[in-house]
Backbone as numpy.savetxt, mean C-alpha at the origin, in Angstrom:
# Nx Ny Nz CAx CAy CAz Cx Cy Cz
-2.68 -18.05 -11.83 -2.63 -17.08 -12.93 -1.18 -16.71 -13.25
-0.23 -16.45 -12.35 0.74 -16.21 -12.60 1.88 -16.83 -11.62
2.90 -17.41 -13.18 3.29 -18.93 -12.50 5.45 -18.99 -12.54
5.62 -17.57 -12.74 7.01 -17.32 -12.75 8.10 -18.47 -12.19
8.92 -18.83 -12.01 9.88 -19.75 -11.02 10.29 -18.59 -10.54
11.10 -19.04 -9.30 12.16 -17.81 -7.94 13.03 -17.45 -9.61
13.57 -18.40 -10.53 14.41 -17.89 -10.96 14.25 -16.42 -11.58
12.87 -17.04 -12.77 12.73 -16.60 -13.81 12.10 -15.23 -13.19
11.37 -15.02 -12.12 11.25 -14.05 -10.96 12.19 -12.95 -10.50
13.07 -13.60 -10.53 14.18 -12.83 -9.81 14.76 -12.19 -11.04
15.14 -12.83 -12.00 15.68 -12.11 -13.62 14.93 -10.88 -13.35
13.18 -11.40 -13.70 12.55 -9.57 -14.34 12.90 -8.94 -13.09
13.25 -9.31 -11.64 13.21 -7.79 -10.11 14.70 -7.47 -10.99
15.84 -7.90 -11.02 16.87 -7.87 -11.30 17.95 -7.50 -12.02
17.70 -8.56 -13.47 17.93 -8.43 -14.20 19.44 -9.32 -14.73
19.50 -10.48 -13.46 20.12 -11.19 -13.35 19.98 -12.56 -12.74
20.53 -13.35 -12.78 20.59 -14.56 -12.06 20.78 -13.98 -10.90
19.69 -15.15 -10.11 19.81 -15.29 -8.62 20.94 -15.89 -8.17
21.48 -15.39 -6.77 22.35 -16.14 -6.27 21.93 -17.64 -5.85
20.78 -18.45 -5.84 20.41 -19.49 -5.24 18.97 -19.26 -6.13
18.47 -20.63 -5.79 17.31 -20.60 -6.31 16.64 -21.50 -5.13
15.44 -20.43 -4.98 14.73 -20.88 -3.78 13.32 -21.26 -3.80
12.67 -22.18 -4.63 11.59 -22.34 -5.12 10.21 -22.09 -4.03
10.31 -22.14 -3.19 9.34 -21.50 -1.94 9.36 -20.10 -1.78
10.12 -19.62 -1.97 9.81 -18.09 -2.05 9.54 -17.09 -3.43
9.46 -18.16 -4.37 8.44 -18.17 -5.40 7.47 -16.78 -5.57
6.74 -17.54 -4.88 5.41 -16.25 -5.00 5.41 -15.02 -4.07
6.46 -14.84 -3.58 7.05 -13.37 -2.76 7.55 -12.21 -4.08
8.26 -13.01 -4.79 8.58 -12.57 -5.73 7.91 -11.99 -7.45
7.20 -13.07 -7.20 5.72 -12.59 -8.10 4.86 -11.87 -8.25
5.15 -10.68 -6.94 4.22 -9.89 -6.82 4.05 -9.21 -8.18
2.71 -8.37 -8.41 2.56 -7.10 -8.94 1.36 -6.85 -9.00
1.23 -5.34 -9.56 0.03 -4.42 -8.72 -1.07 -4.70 -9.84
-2.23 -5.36 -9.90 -3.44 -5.85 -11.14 -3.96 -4.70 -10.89
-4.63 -4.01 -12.12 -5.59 -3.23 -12.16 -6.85 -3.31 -13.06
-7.01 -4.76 -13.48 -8.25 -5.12 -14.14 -8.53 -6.60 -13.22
-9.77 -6.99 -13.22 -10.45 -7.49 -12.34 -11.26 -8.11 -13.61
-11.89 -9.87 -13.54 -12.61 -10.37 -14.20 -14.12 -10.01 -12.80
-15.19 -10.63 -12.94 -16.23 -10.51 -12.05 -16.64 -11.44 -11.49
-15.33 -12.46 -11.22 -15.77 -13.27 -10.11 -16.20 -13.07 -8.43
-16.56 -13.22 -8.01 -16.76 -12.70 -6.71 -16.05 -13.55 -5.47
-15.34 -13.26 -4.63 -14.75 -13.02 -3.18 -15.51 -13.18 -2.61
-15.48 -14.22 -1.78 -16.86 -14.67 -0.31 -16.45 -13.91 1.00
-17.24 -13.65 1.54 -17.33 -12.93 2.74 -16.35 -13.60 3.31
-16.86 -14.68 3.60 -15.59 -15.67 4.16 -14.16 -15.81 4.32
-14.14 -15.43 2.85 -12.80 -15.20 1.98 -11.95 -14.14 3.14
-12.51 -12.79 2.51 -12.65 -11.93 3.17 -12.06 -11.52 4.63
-12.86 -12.51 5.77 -12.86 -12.31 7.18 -11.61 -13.04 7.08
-11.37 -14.19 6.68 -10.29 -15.22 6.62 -8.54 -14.05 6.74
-8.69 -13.43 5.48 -8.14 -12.26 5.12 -7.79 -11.05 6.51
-8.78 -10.87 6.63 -8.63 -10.34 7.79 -7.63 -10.29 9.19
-8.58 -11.92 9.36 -7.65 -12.51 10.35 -5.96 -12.49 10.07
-5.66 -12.61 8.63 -4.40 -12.65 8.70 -3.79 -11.38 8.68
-4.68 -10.21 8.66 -3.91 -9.13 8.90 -3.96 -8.85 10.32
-4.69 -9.25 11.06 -4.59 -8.64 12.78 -4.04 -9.85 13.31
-3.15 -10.86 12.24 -2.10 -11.91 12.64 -0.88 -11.01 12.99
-0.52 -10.22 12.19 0.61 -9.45 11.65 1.10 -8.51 12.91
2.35 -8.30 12.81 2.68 -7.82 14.32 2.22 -6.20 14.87
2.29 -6.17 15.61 1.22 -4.73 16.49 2.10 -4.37 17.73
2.73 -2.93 17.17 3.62 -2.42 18.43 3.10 -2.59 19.64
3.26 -3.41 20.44 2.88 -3.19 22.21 1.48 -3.59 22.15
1.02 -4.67 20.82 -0.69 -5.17 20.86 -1.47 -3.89 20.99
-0.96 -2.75 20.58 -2.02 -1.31 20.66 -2.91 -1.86 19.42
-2.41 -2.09 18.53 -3.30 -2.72 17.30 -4.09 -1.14 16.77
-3.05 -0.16 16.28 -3.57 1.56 16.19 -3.91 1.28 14.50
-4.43 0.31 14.36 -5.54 0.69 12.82 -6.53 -0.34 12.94
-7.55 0.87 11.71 -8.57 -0.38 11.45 -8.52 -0.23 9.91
-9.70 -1.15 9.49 -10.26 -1.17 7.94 -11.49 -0.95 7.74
-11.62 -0.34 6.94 -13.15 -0.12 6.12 -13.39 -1.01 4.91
-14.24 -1.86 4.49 -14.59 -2.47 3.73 -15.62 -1.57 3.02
-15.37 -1.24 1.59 -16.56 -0.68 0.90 -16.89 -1.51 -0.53
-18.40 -1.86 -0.24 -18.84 -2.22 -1.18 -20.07 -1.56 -2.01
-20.81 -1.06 -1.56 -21.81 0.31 -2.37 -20.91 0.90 -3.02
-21.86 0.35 -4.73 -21.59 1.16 -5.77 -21.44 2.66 -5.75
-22.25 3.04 -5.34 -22.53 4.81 -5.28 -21.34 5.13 -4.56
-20.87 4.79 -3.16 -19.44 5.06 -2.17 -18.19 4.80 -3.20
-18.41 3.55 -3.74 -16.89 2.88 -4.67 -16.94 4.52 -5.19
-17.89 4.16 -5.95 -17.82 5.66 -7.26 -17.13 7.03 -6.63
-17.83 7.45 -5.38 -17.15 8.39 -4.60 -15.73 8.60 -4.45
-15.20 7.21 -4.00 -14.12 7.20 -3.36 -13.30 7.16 -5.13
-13.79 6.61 -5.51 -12.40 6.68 -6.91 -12.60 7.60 -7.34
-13.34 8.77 -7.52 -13.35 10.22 -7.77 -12.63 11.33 -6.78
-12.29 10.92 -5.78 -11.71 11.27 -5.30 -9.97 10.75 -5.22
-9.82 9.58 -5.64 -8.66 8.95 -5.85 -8.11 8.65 -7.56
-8.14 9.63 -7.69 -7.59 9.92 -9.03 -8.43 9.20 -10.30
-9.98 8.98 -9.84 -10.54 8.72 -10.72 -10.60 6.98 -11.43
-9.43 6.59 -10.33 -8.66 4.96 -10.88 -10.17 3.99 -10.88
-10.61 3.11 -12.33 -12.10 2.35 -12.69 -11.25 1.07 -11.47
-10.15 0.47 -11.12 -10.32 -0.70 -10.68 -10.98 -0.35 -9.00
-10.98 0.73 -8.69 -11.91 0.92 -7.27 -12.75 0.14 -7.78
-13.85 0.79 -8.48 -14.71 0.50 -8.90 -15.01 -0.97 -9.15
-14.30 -1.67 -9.70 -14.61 -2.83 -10.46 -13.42 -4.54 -10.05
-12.79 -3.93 -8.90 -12.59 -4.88 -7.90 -13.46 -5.86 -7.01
-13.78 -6.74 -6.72 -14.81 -7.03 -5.53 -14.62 -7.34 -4.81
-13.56 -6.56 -3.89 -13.42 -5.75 -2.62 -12.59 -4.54 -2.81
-13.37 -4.17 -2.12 -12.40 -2.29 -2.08 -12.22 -2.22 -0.03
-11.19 -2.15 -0.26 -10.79 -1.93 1.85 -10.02 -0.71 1.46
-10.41 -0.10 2.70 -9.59 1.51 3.26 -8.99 1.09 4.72
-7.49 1.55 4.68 -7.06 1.02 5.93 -6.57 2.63 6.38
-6.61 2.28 7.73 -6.54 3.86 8.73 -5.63 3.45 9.57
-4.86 4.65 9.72 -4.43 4.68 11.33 -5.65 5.27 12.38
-5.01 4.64 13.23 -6.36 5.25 14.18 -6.22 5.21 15.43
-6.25 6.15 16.30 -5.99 6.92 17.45 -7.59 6.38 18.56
-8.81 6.65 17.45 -9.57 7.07 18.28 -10.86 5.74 19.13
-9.95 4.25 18.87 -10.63 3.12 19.58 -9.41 3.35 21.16
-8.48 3.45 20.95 -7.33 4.10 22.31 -7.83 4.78 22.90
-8.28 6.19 22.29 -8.40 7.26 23.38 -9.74 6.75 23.49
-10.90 6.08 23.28 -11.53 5.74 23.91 -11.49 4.58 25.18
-11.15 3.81 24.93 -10.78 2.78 26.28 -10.13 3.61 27.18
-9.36 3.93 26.55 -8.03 4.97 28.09 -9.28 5.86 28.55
-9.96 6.94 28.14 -11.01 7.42 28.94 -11.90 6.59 29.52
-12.42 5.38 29.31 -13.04 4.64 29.66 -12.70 4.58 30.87
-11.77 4.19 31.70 -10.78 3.77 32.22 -10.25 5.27 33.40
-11.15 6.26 32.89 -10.77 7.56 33.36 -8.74 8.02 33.19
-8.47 7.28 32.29 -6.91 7.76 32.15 -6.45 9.22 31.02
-5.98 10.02 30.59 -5.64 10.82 29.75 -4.51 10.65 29.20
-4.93 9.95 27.75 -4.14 9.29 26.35 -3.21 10.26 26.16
-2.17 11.38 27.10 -1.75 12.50 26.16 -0.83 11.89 25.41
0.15 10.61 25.43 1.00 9.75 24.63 0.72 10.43 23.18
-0.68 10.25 22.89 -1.15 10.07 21.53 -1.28 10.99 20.51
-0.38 12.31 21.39 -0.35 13.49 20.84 1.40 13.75 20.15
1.83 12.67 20.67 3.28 12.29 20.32 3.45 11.87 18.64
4.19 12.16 18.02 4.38 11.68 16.11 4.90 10.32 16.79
5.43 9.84 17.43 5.86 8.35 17.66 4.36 7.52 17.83
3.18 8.12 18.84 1.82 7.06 17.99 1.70 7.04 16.62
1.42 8.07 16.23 1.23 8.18 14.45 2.15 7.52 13.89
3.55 7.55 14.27 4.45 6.58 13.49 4.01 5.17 13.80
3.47 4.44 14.65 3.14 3.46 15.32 1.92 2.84 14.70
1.02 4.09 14.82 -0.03 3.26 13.68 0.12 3.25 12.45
0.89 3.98 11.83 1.18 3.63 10.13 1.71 2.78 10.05
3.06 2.38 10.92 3.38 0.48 11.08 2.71 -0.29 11.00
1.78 -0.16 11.91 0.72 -1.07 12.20 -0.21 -1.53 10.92
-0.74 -0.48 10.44 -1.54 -0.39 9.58 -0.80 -1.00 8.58
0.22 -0.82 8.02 0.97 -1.25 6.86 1.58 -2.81 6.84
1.65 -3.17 8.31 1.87 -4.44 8.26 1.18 -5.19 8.25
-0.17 -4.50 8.78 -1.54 -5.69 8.70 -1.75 -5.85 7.07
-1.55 -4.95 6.71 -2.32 -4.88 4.58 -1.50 -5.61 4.25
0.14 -5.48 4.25 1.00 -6.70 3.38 0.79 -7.83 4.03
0.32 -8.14 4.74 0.10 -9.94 5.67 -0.99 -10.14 4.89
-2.14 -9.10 5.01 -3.32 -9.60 3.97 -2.58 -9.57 2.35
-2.35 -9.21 2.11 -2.11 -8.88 0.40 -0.95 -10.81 0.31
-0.16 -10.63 1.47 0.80 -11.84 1.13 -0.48 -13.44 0.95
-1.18 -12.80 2.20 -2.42 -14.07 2.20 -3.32 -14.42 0.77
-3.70 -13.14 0.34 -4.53 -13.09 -0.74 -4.03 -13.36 -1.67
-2.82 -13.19 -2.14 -2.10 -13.98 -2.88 -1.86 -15.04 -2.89
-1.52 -15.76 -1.81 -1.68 -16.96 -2.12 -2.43 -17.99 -2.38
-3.75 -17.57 -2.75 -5.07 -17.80 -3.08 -4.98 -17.49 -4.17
-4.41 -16.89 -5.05 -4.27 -16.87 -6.73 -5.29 -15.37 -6.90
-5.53 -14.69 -5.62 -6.17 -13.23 -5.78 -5.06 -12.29 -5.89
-5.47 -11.27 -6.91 -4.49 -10.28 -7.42 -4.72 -8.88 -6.10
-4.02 -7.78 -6.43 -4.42 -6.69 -5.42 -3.52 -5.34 -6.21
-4.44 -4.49 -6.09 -3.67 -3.14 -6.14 -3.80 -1.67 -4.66
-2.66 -1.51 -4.03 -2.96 -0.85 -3.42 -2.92 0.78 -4.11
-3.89 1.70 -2.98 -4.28 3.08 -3.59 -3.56 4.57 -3.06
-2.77 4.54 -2.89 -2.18 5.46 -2.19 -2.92 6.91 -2.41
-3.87 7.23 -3.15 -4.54 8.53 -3.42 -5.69 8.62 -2.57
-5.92 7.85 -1.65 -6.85 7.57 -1.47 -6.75 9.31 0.02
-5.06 9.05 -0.05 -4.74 10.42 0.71 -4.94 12.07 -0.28
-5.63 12.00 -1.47 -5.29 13.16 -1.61 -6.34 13.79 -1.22
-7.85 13.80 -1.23 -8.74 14.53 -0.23 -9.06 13.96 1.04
-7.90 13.67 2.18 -8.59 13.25 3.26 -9.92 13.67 4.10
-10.45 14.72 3.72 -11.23 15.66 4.57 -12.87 14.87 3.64
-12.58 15.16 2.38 -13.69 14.22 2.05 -13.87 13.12 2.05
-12.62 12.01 2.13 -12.76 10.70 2.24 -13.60 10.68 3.64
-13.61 11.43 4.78 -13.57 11.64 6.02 -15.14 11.59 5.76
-15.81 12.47 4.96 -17.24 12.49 4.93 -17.57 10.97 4.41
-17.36 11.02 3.55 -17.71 9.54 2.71 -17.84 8.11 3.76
-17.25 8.04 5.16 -16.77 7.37 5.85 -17.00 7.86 7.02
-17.66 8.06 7.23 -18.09 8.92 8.84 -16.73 8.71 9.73
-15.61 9.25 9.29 -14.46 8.81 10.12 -14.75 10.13 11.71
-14.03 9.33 12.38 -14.31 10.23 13.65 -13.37 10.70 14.16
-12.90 11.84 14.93 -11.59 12.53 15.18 -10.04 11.16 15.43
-9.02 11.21 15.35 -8.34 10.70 15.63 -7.76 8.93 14.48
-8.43 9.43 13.66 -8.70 8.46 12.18 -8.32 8.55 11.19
-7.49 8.57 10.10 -7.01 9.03 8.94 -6.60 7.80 8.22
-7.26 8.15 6.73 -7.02 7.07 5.66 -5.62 7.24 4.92
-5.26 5.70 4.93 -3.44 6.10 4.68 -3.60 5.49 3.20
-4.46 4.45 2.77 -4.25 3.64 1.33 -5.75 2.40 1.44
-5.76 3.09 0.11 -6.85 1.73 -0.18 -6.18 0.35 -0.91
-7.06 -0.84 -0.85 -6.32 -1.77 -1.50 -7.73 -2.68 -2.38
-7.20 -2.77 -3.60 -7.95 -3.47 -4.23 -7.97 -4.85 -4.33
-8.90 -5.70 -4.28 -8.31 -7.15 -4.11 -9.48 -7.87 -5.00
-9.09 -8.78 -6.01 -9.60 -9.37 -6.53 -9.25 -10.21 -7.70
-9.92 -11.33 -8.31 -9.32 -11.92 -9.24 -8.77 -11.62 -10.56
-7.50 -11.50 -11.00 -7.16 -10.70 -12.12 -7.48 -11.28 -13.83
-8.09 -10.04 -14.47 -8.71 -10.25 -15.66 -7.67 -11.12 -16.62
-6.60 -11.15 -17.06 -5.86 -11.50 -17.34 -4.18 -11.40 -17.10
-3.01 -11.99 -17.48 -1.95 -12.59 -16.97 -1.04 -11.47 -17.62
-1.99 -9.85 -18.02 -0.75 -9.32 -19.04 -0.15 -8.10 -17.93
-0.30 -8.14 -16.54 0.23 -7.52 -15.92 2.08 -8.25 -15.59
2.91 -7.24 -15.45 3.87 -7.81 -15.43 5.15 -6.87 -13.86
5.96 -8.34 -14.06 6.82 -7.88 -12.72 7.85 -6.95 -12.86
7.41 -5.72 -11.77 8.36 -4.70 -12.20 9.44 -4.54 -11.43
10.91 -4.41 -12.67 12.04 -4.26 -11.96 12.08 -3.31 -10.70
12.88 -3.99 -9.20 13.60 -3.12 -8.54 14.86 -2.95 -8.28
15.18 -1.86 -7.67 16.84 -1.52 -7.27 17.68 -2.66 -7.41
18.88 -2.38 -7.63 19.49 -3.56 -7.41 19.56 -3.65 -5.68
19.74 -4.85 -5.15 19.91 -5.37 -3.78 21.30 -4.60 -2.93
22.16 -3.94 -3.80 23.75 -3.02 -3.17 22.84 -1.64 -2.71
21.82 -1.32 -4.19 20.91 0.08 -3.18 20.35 0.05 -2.60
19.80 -0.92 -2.03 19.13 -0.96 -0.42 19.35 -1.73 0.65
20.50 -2.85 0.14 21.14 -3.62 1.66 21.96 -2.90 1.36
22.89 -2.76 3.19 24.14 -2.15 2.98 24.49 -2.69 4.19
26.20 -3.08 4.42 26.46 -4.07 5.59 27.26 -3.10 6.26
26.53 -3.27 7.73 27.29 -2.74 8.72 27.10 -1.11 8.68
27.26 -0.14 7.99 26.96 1.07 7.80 26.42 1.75 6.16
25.91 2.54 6.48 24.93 3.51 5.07 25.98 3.98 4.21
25.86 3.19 3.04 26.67 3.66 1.89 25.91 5.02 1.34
26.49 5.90 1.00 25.97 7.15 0.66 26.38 7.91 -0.71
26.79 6.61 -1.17 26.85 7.05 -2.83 26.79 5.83 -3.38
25.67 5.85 -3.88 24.52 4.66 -4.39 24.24 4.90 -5.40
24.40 4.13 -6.82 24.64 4.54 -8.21 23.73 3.89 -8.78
22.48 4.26 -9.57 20.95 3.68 -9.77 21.39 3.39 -11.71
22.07 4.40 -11.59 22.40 4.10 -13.31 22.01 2.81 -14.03
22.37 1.50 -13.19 22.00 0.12 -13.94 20.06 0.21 -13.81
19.58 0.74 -12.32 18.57 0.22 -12.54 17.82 1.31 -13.39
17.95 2.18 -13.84 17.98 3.36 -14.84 17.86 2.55 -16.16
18.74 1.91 -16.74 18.94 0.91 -18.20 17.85 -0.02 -17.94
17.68 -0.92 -16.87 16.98 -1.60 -16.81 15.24 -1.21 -16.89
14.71 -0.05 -16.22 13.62 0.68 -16.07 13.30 0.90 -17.59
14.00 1.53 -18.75 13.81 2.08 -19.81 13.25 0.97 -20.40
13.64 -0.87 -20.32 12.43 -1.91 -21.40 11.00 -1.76 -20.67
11.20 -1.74 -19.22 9.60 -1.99 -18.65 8.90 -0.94 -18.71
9.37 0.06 -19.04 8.40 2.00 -19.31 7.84 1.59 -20.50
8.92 0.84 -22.14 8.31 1.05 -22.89 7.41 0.17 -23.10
7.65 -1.25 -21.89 6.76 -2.07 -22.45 5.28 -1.71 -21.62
5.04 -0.45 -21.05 3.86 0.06 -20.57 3.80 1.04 -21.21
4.26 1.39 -22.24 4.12 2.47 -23.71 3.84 3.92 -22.62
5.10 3.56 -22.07 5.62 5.12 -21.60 6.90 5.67 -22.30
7.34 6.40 -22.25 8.81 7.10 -22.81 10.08 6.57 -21.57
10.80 5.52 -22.50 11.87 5.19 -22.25 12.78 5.93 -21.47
13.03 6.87 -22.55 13.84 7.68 -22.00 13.82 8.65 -21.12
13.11 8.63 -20.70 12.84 9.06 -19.33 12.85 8.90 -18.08
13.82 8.64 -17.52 14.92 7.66 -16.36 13.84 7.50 -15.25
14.02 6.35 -14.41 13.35 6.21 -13.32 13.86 7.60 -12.37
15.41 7.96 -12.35 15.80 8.91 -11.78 14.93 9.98 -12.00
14.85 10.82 -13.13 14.10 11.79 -13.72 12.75 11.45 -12.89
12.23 10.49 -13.30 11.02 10.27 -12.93 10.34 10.38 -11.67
11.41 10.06 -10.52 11.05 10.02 -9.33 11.58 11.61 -8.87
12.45 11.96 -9.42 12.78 13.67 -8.79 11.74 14.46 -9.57
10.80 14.20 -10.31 10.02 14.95 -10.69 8.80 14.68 -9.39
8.78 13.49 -9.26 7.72 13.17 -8.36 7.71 13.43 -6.88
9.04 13.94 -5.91 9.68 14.62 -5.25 9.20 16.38 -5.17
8.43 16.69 -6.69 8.11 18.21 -6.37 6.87 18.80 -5.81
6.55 19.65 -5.60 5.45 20.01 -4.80 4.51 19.98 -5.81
4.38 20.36 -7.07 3.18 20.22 -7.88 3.09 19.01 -8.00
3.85 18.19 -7.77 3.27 16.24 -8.02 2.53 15.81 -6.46
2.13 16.58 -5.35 1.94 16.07 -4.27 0.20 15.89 -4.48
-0.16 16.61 -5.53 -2.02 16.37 -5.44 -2.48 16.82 -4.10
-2.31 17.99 -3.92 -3.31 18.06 -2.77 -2.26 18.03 -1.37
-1.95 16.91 -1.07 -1.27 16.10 -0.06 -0.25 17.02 0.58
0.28 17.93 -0.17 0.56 18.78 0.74 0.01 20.02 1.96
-1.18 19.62 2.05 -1.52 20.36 3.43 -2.15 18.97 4.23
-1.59 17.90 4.18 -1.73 16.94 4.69 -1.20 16.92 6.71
-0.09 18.08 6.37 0.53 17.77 8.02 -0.77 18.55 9.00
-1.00 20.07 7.77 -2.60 20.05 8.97 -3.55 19.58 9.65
-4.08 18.70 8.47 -5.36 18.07 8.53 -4.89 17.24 9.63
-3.57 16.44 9.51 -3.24 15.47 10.95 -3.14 16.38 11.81
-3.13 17.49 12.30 -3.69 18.38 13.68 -4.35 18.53 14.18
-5.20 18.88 13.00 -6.76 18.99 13.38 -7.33 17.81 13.62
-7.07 16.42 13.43 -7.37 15.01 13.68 -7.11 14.41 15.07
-6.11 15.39 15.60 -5.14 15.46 17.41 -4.15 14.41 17.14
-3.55 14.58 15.63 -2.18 13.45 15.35 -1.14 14.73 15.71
0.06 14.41 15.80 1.54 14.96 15.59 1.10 16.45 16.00
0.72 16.10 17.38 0.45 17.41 18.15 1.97 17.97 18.34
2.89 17.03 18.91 4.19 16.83 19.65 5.18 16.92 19.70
């Protein structure tokens, strides 16, 4: 579906010629986030295959601190995207996965075992399974892509954790970090969106601390309007607006709810 070269790839991240042209890393570069779905269907198979390549993906100390939920009931989809900002491609993906950190397959074995998990009351597990968790989804998302399947991940999927929690019989020590949509994309009019230039986020040897976005600012203003947003309205602007507490949805009483879950006791 979507057939960019590294070059012509690297232009739209950019906005320039690549230093090299690396035709294998191609479709690294091709990413972007689909949010329409034709109704082909994804085999189970598919699926587990998928899987496997996310519990390929590396796992601090093999703790392996997440899992996934696969939801496919209509009535649940519907739930869960009403609760996630309402977004139809929940819905109309064919697969919807919820990925978790998760504490509570650990503290079960370790009791098993008669041991007391207090480690797990430490923010360094919780940091550990959001690694975890996040590296298994991009190994799947890199896999699924290369199968010519599109994906959008859901990051709202955090703004009512307490009800996602019902929806999901999640059990103490469990929390949903992002859903991901995966499926074949309706058509080719999704497009690759510029990032930073490569000076604002490599930096050699020590942290440059005056980092000047201005170019990717000029550059942001064709791809806003060509998603018939307002130009002028800087990625800068845009993201310090999104930085404020009325843009958090909810998510700000998020450090509780991880308390009451027995995360970031510590």
């Amino acid at each position: 579906m979507f057939g960019e070269t590294f070059s012509e790839a690297w232009q739209q991240r950019y906005g320039e010629l690549p230093v090299a042209d690396i035709p294998d890393l191609a479709p690294f570069l091709r990413h972007r986030s689909v949010r329409k779905y034709n109704c082909d269907p994804v085999s189970d198979e598919t699926i587990a295959a998928l899987i496997g390549a996310a519990q390929s993906a590396a796992t601090s100390s093999n703790l392996q601190l997440w899992s996934v939920i696969s939801i496919q009931d209509p009535d649940r989809r519907d739930q869960l995207a009403k609760l996630s900002g309402d977004q139809d491609q929940i819905r109309e993906a064919a697969w919807f996965l919820t990925f978790f950190a998760d504490h509570h397959r650990l503290r079960m074995a370790a009791q098993s075992h008669g041991v007391d998990p207090d480690g797990l009351d430490y923010s360094e597990f919780f940091t550990m399974a959001v690694v975890d968790a996040s590296l298994a989804a991009e190994r799947l998302v890199v896999a699924a892509e290369s199968l010519g399947l599109s994906i959008c991940y859901i990051g709202s999927l955090r703004n009512h954790p307490d009800k996602v929690a019902d929806v999901l019989n999640l059990p103490e020590g469990v929390f949903g970090l992002f859903g991901l949509c995966i499926g074949w994309p309706a058509d080719d009019a999704s497009e690759i969106k510029p990032r930073l230039g490569q000076p604002a986020v490599w930096f050699r040897e020590q942290y440059n601390r005056d980092v000047d976005t201005s170019d990717y600012d000029g550059r942001m203003r064709a791809f806003y309007e060509s998603q018939r947003m307002k130009g002028d309205v800087t990625w800068s602007m845009r993201s310090a607006r999104r930085a404020t507490l009325p843009q958090m949805n909810g998510r700000e009483s998020q450090f509780e709810w991880l308390k009451s879950l027995g995360f970031l006791l510590k």
